[in-house]
Amino acid sequence: MTKKNPNLTAEQKLVFFEEGTEPPNSSELNYEKREGSYYCANCGVKLFNSNTKYESGSGWPSFYQSLPEVFETKTDYLLGYARTEYHCKNCGGHHGHIFDDGPKPTGKRYCNNGLCLVFKAKN
Ligand SMILES: [Zn+2]
């Protein structure tokens, strides 16, 4: 079931609940290099550690691994071919897509809309 945080912006709602995508290179989190954790901007669940973030060149914050059991996936055909999209398991909010061109050890790229994440630096 999808839970909606009433404090989200219109742009965040579009991505979370209408399967939208923010423009590439629009998120400050692309440039975030500090040690810390990334949380769901809708429900606050922790999703990624900073040590799995990498620069993919895609224009969106990218990670090669999420924390275990935090996402569920489904296949969409919005662009005419199959893509694996992922949703926060806790709130149902859409975060992005998983591609198979990531670095070792997983080979995965979690291409995440920056609007859907909140970064908290360690300390
Ligand atoms: Zn969530």
Short mmCIF file of N, CA, C and O and ligand atoms in Angstrom, two decimals:
data_model
loop_
_atom_site.label_atom_id
_atom_site.label_comp_id
_atom_site.label_asym_id
_atom_site.label_seq_id
_atom_site.Cartn_x
_atom_site.Cartn_y
_atom_site.Cartn_z
N MET A 1 0.84 -1.20 0.00
CA MET A 1 0.00 0.00 0.00
C MET A 1 0.88 1.25 0.00
O MET A 1 1.88 1.29 0.68
N THR A 2 0.47 2.24 -0.76
CA THR A 2 1.26 3.45 -0.86
C THR A 2 0.86 4.45 0.22
O THR A 2 -0.31 4.77 0.38
N LYS A 3 1.87 4.90 0.96
CA LYS A 3 1.65 5.95 1.96
C LYS A 3 2.26 7.23 1.44
O LYS A 3 3.37 7.23 0.92
N LYS A 4 1.54 8.34 1.59
CA LYS A 4 2.05 9.61 1.08
C LYS A 4 2.36 10.57 2.21
O LYS A 4 1.51 10.86 3.05
N ASN A 5 3.58 11.07 2.17
CA ASN A 5 4.00 12.08 3.13
C ASN A 5 3.43 13.43 2.67
O ASN A 5 3.69 13.87 1.56
N PRO A 6 2.64 14.11 3.52
CA PRO A 6 1.99 15.37 3.10
C PRO A 6 2.98 16.51 2.86
O PRO A 6 2.60 17.53 2.26
N ASN A 7 4.22 16.35 3.28
CA ASN A 7 5.19 17.44 3.12
C ASN A 7 5.98 17.39 1.81
O ASN A 7 6.85 18.22 1.57
N LEU A 8 5.67 16.44 0.95
CA LEU A 8 6.40 16.34 -0.31
C LEU A 8 6.07 17.51 -1.23
O LEU A 8 4.95 18.02 -1.21
N THR A 9 7.04 17.87 -2.07
CA THR A 9 6.80 18.89 -3.09
C THR A 9 6.06 18.25 -4.27
O THR A 9 6.00 17.02 -4.40
N ALA A 10 5.55 19.10 -5.16
CA ALA A 10 4.85 18.61 -6.36
C ALA A 10 5.79 17.74 -7.20
O ALA A 10 5.38 16.71 -7.75
N GLU A 11 7.07 18.15 -7.30
CA GLU A 11 8.03 17.39 -8.10
C GLU A 11 8.27 16.02 -7.48
O GLU A 11 8.37 15.01 -8.19
N GLN A 12 8.37 15.98 -6.17
CA GLN A 12 8.58 14.70 -5.49
C GLN A 12 7.39 13.77 -5.68
O GLN A 12 7.55 12.58 -5.92
N LYS A 13 6.18 14.34 -5.60
CA LYS A 13 4.98 13.51 -5.77
C LYS A 13 4.93 12.91 -7.17
O LYS A 13 4.53 11.76 -7.34
N LEU A 14 5.34 13.69 -8.16
CA LEU A 14 5.34 13.21 -9.53
C LEU A 14 6.25 11.97 -9.69
O LEU A 14 5.89 11.00 -10.35
N VAL A 15 7.42 12.04 -9.07
CA VAL A 15 8.35 10.91 -9.19
C VAL A 15 7.89 9.73 -8.35
O VAL A 15 7.85 8.59 -8.82
N PHE A 16 7.51 10.01 -7.13
CA PHE A 16 7.14 8.92 -6.21
C PHE A 16 5.88 8.18 -6.66
O PHE A 16 5.82 6.96 -6.56
N PHE A 17 4.87 8.92 -7.10
CA PHE A 17 3.56 8.29 -7.28
C PHE A 17 3.06 8.27 -8.71
O PHE A 17 2.06 7.64 -9.01
N GLU A 18 3.73 8.99 -9.62
CA GLU A 18 3.33 8.98 -11.03
C GLU A 18 4.44 8.41 -11.89
O GLU A 18 4.42 8.57 -13.11
N GLU A 19 5.41 7.76 -11.25
CA GLU A 19 6.52 7.14 -11.97
C GLU A 19 7.30 8.15 -12.80
O GLU A 19 7.82 7.82 -13.87
N GLY A 20 7.35 9.38 -12.35
CA GLY A 20 8.08 10.42 -13.07
C GLY A 20 9.58 10.26 -12.91
O GLY A 20 10.07 9.46 -12.13
N THR A 21 10.31 11.07 -13.69
CA THR A 21 11.77 11.09 -13.61
C THR A 21 12.23 12.53 -13.59
O THR A 21 11.80 13.33 -14.43
N GLU A 22 13.09 12.87 -12.65
CA GLU A 22 13.62 14.23 -12.60
C GLU A 22 14.59 14.45 -13.76
O GLU A 22 15.15 13.48 -14.27
N PRO A 23 14.80 15.70 -14.18
CA PRO A 23 15.77 15.94 -15.26
C PRO A 23 17.17 15.50 -14.85
O PRO A 23 17.54 15.64 -13.69
N PRO A 24 17.96 14.97 -15.79
CA PRO A 24 19.32 14.55 -15.45
C PRO A 24 20.14 15.73 -14.95
O PRO A 24 19.91 16.88 -15.35
N ASN A 25 21.09 15.45 -14.08
CA ASN A 25 22.00 16.45 -13.52
C ASN A 25 21.28 17.53 -12.71
O ASN A 25 21.84 18.59 -12.47
N SER A 26 20.05 17.27 -12.29
CA SER A 26 19.31 18.27 -11.52
C SER A 26 19.47 18.11 -10.03
O SER A 26 19.13 19.01 -9.27
N SER A 27 20.00 16.98 -9.59
CA SER A 27 20.07 16.72 -8.16
C SER A 27 21.45 17.05 -7.59
O SER A 27 22.47 16.64 -8.14
N GLU A 28 21.44 17.77 -6.48
CA GLU A 28 22.71 18.05 -5.79
C GLU A 28 23.36 16.77 -5.29
O GLU A 28 24.57 16.72 -5.06
N LEU A 29 22.56 15.75 -5.12
CA LEU A 29 23.12 14.48 -4.61
C LEU A 29 24.05 13.82 -5.61
O LEU A 29 24.82 12.93 -5.24
N ASN A 30 24.01 14.24 -6.87
CA ASN A 30 24.99 13.74 -7.83
C ASN A 30 26.41 14.03 -7.35
O ASN A 30 27.34 13.29 -7.65
N TYR A 31 26.56 15.12 -6.63
CA TYR A 31 27.90 15.59 -6.25
C TYR A 31 28.22 15.28 -4.80
O TYR A 31 29.24 15.72 -4.28
N GLU A 32 27.33 14.56 -4.14
CA GLU A 32 27.52 14.25 -2.73
C GLU A 32 28.55 13.13 -2.58
O GLU A 32 28.34 12.03 -3.07
N LYS A 33 29.67 13.44 -1.91
CA LYS A 33 30.74 12.44 -1.76
C LYS A 33 31.00 12.09 -0.31
O LYS A 33 31.87 11.28 -0.02
N ARG A 34 30.29 12.72 0.60
CA ARG A 34 30.59 12.48 2.01
C ARG A 34 30.12 11.10 2.46
O ARG A 34 29.25 10.50 1.85
N GLU A 35 30.70 10.68 3.56
CA GLU A 35 30.29 9.41 4.15
C GLU A 35 28.96 9.62 4.87
O GLU A 35 28.78 10.62 5.58
N GLY A 36 28.03 8.71 4.68
CA GLY A 36 26.74 8.85 5.35
C GLY A 36 25.74 7.86 4.80
O GLY A 36 26.12 6.84 4.22
N SER A 37 24.46 8.18 4.98
CA SER A 37 23.40 7.27 4.58
C SER A 37 22.31 8.02 3.81
O SER A 37 22.12 9.22 3.99
N TYR A 38 21.63 7.28 2.95
CA TYR A 38 20.55 7.83 2.13
C TYR A 38 19.23 7.20 2.56
O TYR A 38 19.13 5.98 2.69
N TYR A 39 18.23 8.07 2.76
CA TYR A 39 16.94 7.64 3.28
C TYR A 39 15.84 7.98 2.27
O TYR A 39 15.97 8.93 1.48
N CYS A 40 14.73 7.23 2.36
CA CYS A 40 13.56 7.51 1.52
C CYS A 40 12.98 8.86 1.94
O CYS A 40 12.66 9.08 3.11
N ALA A 41 12.81 9.78 0.97
CA ALA A 41 12.28 11.11 1.27
C ALA A 41 10.79 11.06 1.60
O ALA A 41 10.25 12.02 2.14
N ASN A 42 10.14 9.98 1.27
CA ASN A 42 8.71 9.87 1.58
C ASN A 42 8.48 9.30 2.98
O ASN A 42 7.66 9.82 3.72
N CYS A 43 9.20 8.24 3.33
CA CYS A 43 8.89 7.56 4.60
C CYS A 43 10.04 7.52 5.60
O CYS A 43 9.84 7.15 6.75
N GLY A 44 11.26 7.86 5.17
CA GLY A 44 12.37 7.93 6.11
C GLY A 44 13.15 6.65 6.33
O GLY A 44 14.09 6.62 7.12
N VAL A 45 12.79 5.59 5.63
CA VAL A 45 13.54 4.33 5.77
C VAL A 45 14.92 4.48 5.14
O VAL A 45 15.07 5.11 4.08
N LYS A 46 15.93 3.86 5.76
CA LYS A 46 17.28 3.90 5.22
C LYS A 46 17.40 2.95 4.04
O LYS A 46 16.96 1.79 4.11
N LEU A 47 17.96 3.45 2.92
CA LEU A 47 17.98 2.68 1.68
C LEU A 47 19.38 2.33 1.18
O LEU A 47 19.60 1.23 0.66
N PHE A 48 20.32 3.30 1.31
CA PHE A 48 21.66 3.09 0.77
C PHE A 48 22.71 3.60 1.75
O PHE A 48 22.47 4.58 2.46
N ASN A 49 23.87 2.96 1.73
CA ASN A 49 25.06 3.50 2.39
C ASN A 49 25.90 4.24 1.35
O ASN A 49 25.95 3.83 0.18
N SER A 50 26.59 5.30 1.81
CA SER A 50 27.39 6.09 0.86
C SER A 50 28.49 5.27 0.20
O SER A 50 28.94 5.62 -0.88
N ASN A 51 28.95 4.20 0.84
CA ASN A 51 30.06 3.44 0.23
C ASN A 51 29.62 2.59 -0.96
O ASN A 51 30.46 2.00 -1.63
N THR A 52 28.31 2.56 -1.28
CA THR A 52 27.86 1.87 -2.50
C THR A 52 27.49 2.86 -3.60
O THR A 52 27.03 2.46 -4.66
N LYS A 53 27.69 4.16 -3.34
CA LYS A 53 27.41 5.18 -4.35
C LYS A 53 28.62 5.32 -5.26
O LYS A 53 29.75 5.21 -4.81
N TYR A 54 28.37 5.55 -6.54
CA TYR A 54 29.49 5.76 -7.46
C TYR A 54 29.06 6.72 -8.56
O TYR A 54 27.87 6.99 -8.74
N GLU A 55 30.03 7.25 -9.27
CA GLU A 55 29.73 8.19 -10.36
C GLU A 55 29.51 7.40 -11.64
O GLU A 55 30.44 6.85 -12.21
N SER A 56 28.25 7.33 -12.09
CA SER A 56 27.93 6.54 -13.28
C SER A 56 27.98 7.37 -14.55
O SER A 56 27.99 6.83 -15.64
N GLY A 57 27.97 8.71 -14.39
CA GLY A 57 27.91 9.57 -15.56
C GLY A 57 26.52 9.70 -16.16
O GLY A 57 26.32 10.33 -17.19
N SER A 58 25.52 9.11 -15.52
CA SER A 58 24.16 9.10 -16.07
C SER A 58 23.42 10.40 -15.82
O SER A 58 22.45 10.72 -16.49
N GLY A 59 23.86 11.16 -14.80
CA GLY A 59 23.12 12.37 -14.42
C GLY A 59 22.19 12.15 -13.24
O GLY A 59 21.52 13.09 -12.81
N TRP A 60 22.13 10.92 -12.74
CA TRP A 60 21.34 10.63 -11.54
C TRP A 60 22.23 9.95 -10.50
O TRP A 60 23.17 9.23 -10.87
N PRO A 61 21.90 10.18 -9.23
CA PRO A 61 22.66 9.48 -8.19
C PRO A 61 22.58 7.96 -8.42
O PRO A 61 21.50 7.43 -8.66
N SER A 62 23.74 7.30 -8.36
CA SER A 62 23.80 5.88 -8.71
C SER A 62 24.48 5.08 -7.61
O SER A 62 25.47 5.52 -7.03
N PHE A 63 23.95 3.90 -7.39
CA PHE A 63 24.46 3.01 -6.35
C PHE A 63 24.55 1.61 -6.96
O PHE A 63 23.75 1.25 -7.81
N TYR A 64 25.53 0.83 -6.50
CA TYR A 64 25.60 -0.53 -7.02
C TYR A 64 24.91 -1.54 -6.11
O TYR A 64 24.74 -2.70 -6.47
N GLN A 65 24.47 -1.08 -4.93
CA GLN A 65 23.79 -2.00 -4.03
C GLN A 65 22.93 -1.20 -3.06
O GLN A 65 23.35 -0.15 -2.59
N SER A 66 21.75 -1.73 -2.74
CA SER A 66 20.92 -1.13 -1.70
C SER A 66 21.09 -1.93 -0.42
O SER A 66 21.71 -2.99 -0.43
N LEU A 67 20.52 -1.42 0.65
CA LEU A 67 20.44 -2.25 1.85
C LEU A 67 19.51 -3.43 1.52
O LEU A 67 18.68 -3.33 0.64
N PRO A 68 19.67 -4.54 2.24
CA PRO A 68 18.85 -5.71 1.91
C PRO A 68 17.36 -5.49 2.15
O PRO A 68 16.98 -4.83 3.12
N GLU A 69 16.54 -6.01 1.25
CA GLU A 69 15.09 -6.09 1.47
C GLU A 69 14.39 -4.74 1.61
O GLU A 69 13.37 -4.65 2.27
N VAL A 70 14.95 -3.69 1.04
CA VAL A 70 14.28 -2.39 1.17
C VAL A 70 13.44 -2.02 -0.05
O VAL A 70 12.59 -1.14 0.03
N PHE A 71 13.69 -2.71 -1.17
CA PHE A 71 12.95 -2.37 -2.39
C PHE A 71 12.19 -3.57 -2.92
O PHE A 71 12.57 -4.72 -2.70
N GLU A 72 11.12 -3.29 -3.66
CA GLU A 72 10.51 -4.31 -4.50
C GLU A 72 10.53 -3.80 -5.93
O GLU A 72 10.49 -2.59 -6.17
N THR A 73 10.60 -4.72 -6.86
CA THR A 73 10.78 -4.34 -8.26
C THR A 73 9.59 -4.80 -9.10
O THR A 73 8.86 -5.71 -8.73
N LYS A 74 9.39 -4.09 -10.20
CA LYS A 74 8.46 -4.57 -11.22
C LYS A 74 8.96 -4.09 -12.57
O LYS A 74 9.80 -3.20 -12.66
N THR A 75 8.43 -4.70 -13.61
CA THR A 75 8.86 -4.37 -14.96
C THR A 75 7.91 -3.34 -15.55
O THR A 75 6.70 -3.46 -15.44
N ASP A 76 8.48 -2.28 -16.14
CA ASP A 76 7.62 -1.34 -16.86
C ASP A 76 8.04 -1.24 -18.32
O ASP A 76 9.14 -1.62 -18.69
N TYR A 77 7.13 -0.76 -19.14
CA TYR A 77 7.36 -0.65 -20.58
C TYR A 77 7.09 0.78 -21.04
O TYR A 77 6.71 1.01 -22.18
N LEU A 78 7.31 1.76 -20.16
CA LEU A 78 6.97 3.14 -20.48
C LEU A 78 7.73 3.66 -21.69
O LEU A 78 7.24 4.52 -22.42
N LEU A 79 8.95 3.18 -21.90
CA LEU A 79 9.74 3.65 -23.04
C LEU A 79 9.69 2.67 -24.20
O LEU A 79 10.45 2.78 -25.16
N GLY A 80 8.79 1.68 -24.12
CA GLY A 80 8.65 0.75 -25.22
C GLY A 80 9.50 -0.50 -25.09
O GLY A 80 9.45 -1.38 -25.94
N TYR A 81 10.31 -0.56 -24.04
CA TYR A 81 11.08 -1.79 -23.80
C TYR A 81 11.09 -2.02 -22.29
O TYR A 81 10.75 -1.13 -21.51
N ALA A 82 11.44 -3.23 -21.92
CA ALA A 82 11.34 -3.61 -20.51
C ALA A 82 12.42 -2.95 -19.66
O ALA A 82 13.60 -2.95 -20.03
N ARG A 83 11.98 -2.34 -18.57
CA ARG A 83 12.93 -1.83 -17.59
C ARG A 83 12.49 -2.30 -16.21
O ARG A 83 11.29 -2.45 -15.97
N THR A 84 13.46 -2.48 -15.32
CA THR A 84 13.13 -2.88 -13.96
C THR A 84 13.05 -1.64 -13.10
O THR A 84 14.05 -0.98 -12.86
N GLU A 85 11.86 -1.32 -12.64
CA GLU A 85 11.75 -0.18 -11.74
C GLU A 85 11.66 -0.68 -10.32
O GLU A 85 11.26 -1.81 -10.06
N TYR A 86 12.07 0.16 -9.39
CA TYR A 86 12.03 -0.27 -8.00
C TYR A 86 11.30 0.75 -7.13
O TYR A 86 11.35 1.95 -7.38
N HIS A 87 10.63 0.17 -6.14
CA HIS A 87 9.81 0.95 -5.21
C HIS A 87 10.26 0.66 -3.79
O HIS A 87 10.64 -0.46 -3.47
N CYS A 88 10.16 1.66 -2.94
CA CYS A 88 10.42 1.47 -1.52
C CYS A 88 9.39 0.48 -0.97
O CYS A 88 8.19 0.66 -1.13
N LYS A 89 9.89 -0.56 -0.33
CA LYS A 89 8.99 -1.59 0.19
C LYS A 89 8.11 -1.06 1.30
O LYS A 89 6.97 -1.47 1.47
N ASN A 90 8.64 -0.11 2.04
CA ASN A 90 7.90 0.39 3.20
C ASN A 90 6.73 1.29 2.81
O ASN A 90 5.65 1.17 3.37
N CYS A 91 6.94 2.19 1.84
CA CYS A 91 5.89 3.17 1.53
C CYS A 91 5.31 3.00 0.13
O CYS A 91 4.30 3.63 -0.20
N GLY A 92 5.95 2.19 -0.72
CA GLY A 92 5.44 1.99 -2.07
C GLY A 92 5.90 3.06 -3.06
O GLY A 92 5.56 2.99 -4.24
N GLY A 93 6.65 4.05 -2.60
CA GLY A 93 7.09 5.14 -3.49
C GLY A 93 8.10 4.66 -4.52
O GLY A 93 8.99 3.87 -4.22
N HIS A 94 7.93 5.17 -5.75
CA HIS A 94 8.84 4.83 -6.86
C HIS A 94 10.15 5.60 -6.70
O HIS A 94 10.14 6.81 -6.44
N HIS A 95 11.29 4.93 -6.87
CA HIS A 95 12.59 5.60 -6.72
C HIS A 95 13.38 5.70 -8.02
O HIS A 95 14.08 6.68 -8.24
N GLY A 96 13.32 4.67 -8.86
CA GLY A 96 14.12 4.71 -10.08
C GLY A 96 14.12 3.36 -10.77
O GLY A 96 13.17 2.58 -10.62
N HIS A 97 15.20 3.10 -11.50
CA HIS A 97 15.31 1.86 -12.26
C HIS A 97 16.65 1.19 -11.99
O HIS A 97 17.64 1.86 -11.70
N ILE A 98 16.65 -0.13 -12.13
CA ILE A 98 17.88 -0.91 -11.95
C ILE A 98 18.36 -1.37 -13.33
O ILE A 98 17.58 -1.93 -14.10
N PHE A 99 19.64 -1.11 -13.61
CA PHE A 99 20.25 -1.52 -14.86
C PHE A 99 21.39 -2.49 -14.58
O PHE A 99 21.91 -2.54 -13.46
N ASP A 100 21.79 -3.23 -15.61
CA ASP A 100 22.81 -4.25 -15.42
C ASP A 100 24.20 -3.79 -15.86
O ASP A 100 25.03 -4.60 -16.23
N ASP A 101 24.45 -2.48 -15.82
CA ASP A 101 25.75 -1.98 -16.27
C ASP A 101 26.55 -1.37 -15.12
O ASP A 101 27.41 -0.52 -15.32
N GLY A 102 26.27 -1.80 -13.91
CA GLY A 102 26.98 -1.27 -12.75
C GLY A 102 28.33 -1.93 -12.53
O GLY A 102 28.68 -2.90 -13.21
N PRO A 103 29.09 -1.39 -11.58
CA PRO A 103 30.42 -1.94 -11.29
C PRO A 103 30.35 -3.20 -10.43
O PRO A 103 29.30 -3.53 -9.88
N LYS A 104 31.47 -3.87 -10.30
CA LYS A 104 31.58 -5.00 -9.38
C LYS A 104 31.40 -4.49 -7.95
O LYS A 104 31.71 -3.34 -7.70
N PRO A 105 30.94 -5.31 -7.02
CA PRO A 105 30.72 -6.76 -7.18
C PRO A 105 29.33 -7.14 -7.69
O PRO A 105 29.14 -8.29 -8.06
N THR A 106 28.38 -6.21 -7.75
CA THR A 106 27.01 -6.62 -8.07
C THR A 106 26.71 -6.54 -9.56
O THR A 106 25.83 -7.22 -10.06
N GLY A 107 27.41 -5.63 -10.28
CA GLY A 107 27.08 -5.39 -11.69
C GLY A 107 25.78 -4.64 -11.89
O GLY A 107 25.30 -4.49 -13.00
N LYS A 108 25.19 -4.16 -10.79
CA LYS A 108 23.91 -3.46 -10.86
C LYS A 108 24.11 -1.95 -10.76
O LYS A 108 25.05 -1.48 -10.13
N ARG A 109 23.21 -1.22 -11.38
CA ARG A 109 23.17 0.23 -11.20
C ARG A 109 21.77 0.62 -10.76
O ARG A 109 20.82 0.51 -11.54
N TYR A 110 21.66 1.06 -9.52
CA TYR A 110 20.41 1.64 -9.03
C TYR A 110 20.44 3.11 -9.41
O TYR A 110 21.19 3.90 -8.84
N CYS A 111 19.65 3.46 -10.41
CA CYS A 111 19.60 4.82 -10.93
C CYS A 111 18.45 5.51 -10.20
O CYS A 111 17.28 5.29 -10.49
N ASN A 112 18.80 6.31 -9.19
CA ASN A 112 17.79 6.81 -8.25
C ASN A 112 17.52 8.30 -8.46
O ASN A 112 18.46 9.09 -8.57
N ASN A 113 16.26 8.67 -8.51
CA ASN A 113 15.93 10.09 -8.53
C ASN A 113 16.40 10.73 -7.22
O ASN A 113 16.04 10.27 -6.13
N GLY A 114 17.18 11.81 -7.35
CA GLY A 114 17.69 12.48 -6.16
C GLY A 114 16.58 13.06 -5.30
O GLY A 114 16.71 13.13 -4.07
N LEU A 115 15.47 13.44 -5.92
CA LEU A 115 14.33 14.00 -5.18
C LEU A 115 13.76 13.01 -4.17
O LEU A 115 13.09 13.42 -3.23
N CYS A 116 14.01 11.74 -4.41
CA CYS A 116 13.42 10.69 -3.56
C CYS A 116 14.30 10.34 -2.38
O CYS A 116 13.92 9.50 -1.56
N LEU A 117 15.49 10.96 -2.32
CA LEU A 117 16.44 10.61 -1.28
C LEU A 117 16.73 11.79 -0.36
O LEU A 117 16.73 12.94 -0.78
N VAL A 118 16.99 11.46 0.89
CA VAL A 118 17.50 12.44 1.85
C VAL A 118 18.84 11.90 2.33
O VAL A 118 18.93 10.75 2.75
N PHE A 119 19.88 12.72 2.20
CA PHE A 119 21.21 12.30 2.65
C PHE A 119 21.47 12.84 4.05
O PHE A 119 21.20 14.01 4.33
N LYS A 120 22.00 11.98 4.89
CA LYS A 120 22.46 12.45 6.20
C LYS A 120 23.92 12.05 6.35
O LYS A 120 24.25 10.86 6.30
N ALA A 121 24.78 13.05 6.50
CA ALA A 121 26.21 12.80 6.66
C ALA A 121 26.47 12.17 8.02
O ALA A 121 25.78 12.44 8.99
N LYS A 122 27.49 11.31 8.04
CA LYS A 122 27.88 10.69 9.30
C LYS A 122 28.44 11.77 10.20
O LYS A 122 29.28 12.57 9.78
N ASN A 123 27.99 11.80 11.42
CA ASN A 123 28.36 12.82 12.43
C ASN A 123 27.87 14.20 12.05
O ASN A 123 28.38 14.91 11.29
ZN ZN B 1 9.72 4.88 1.46
#
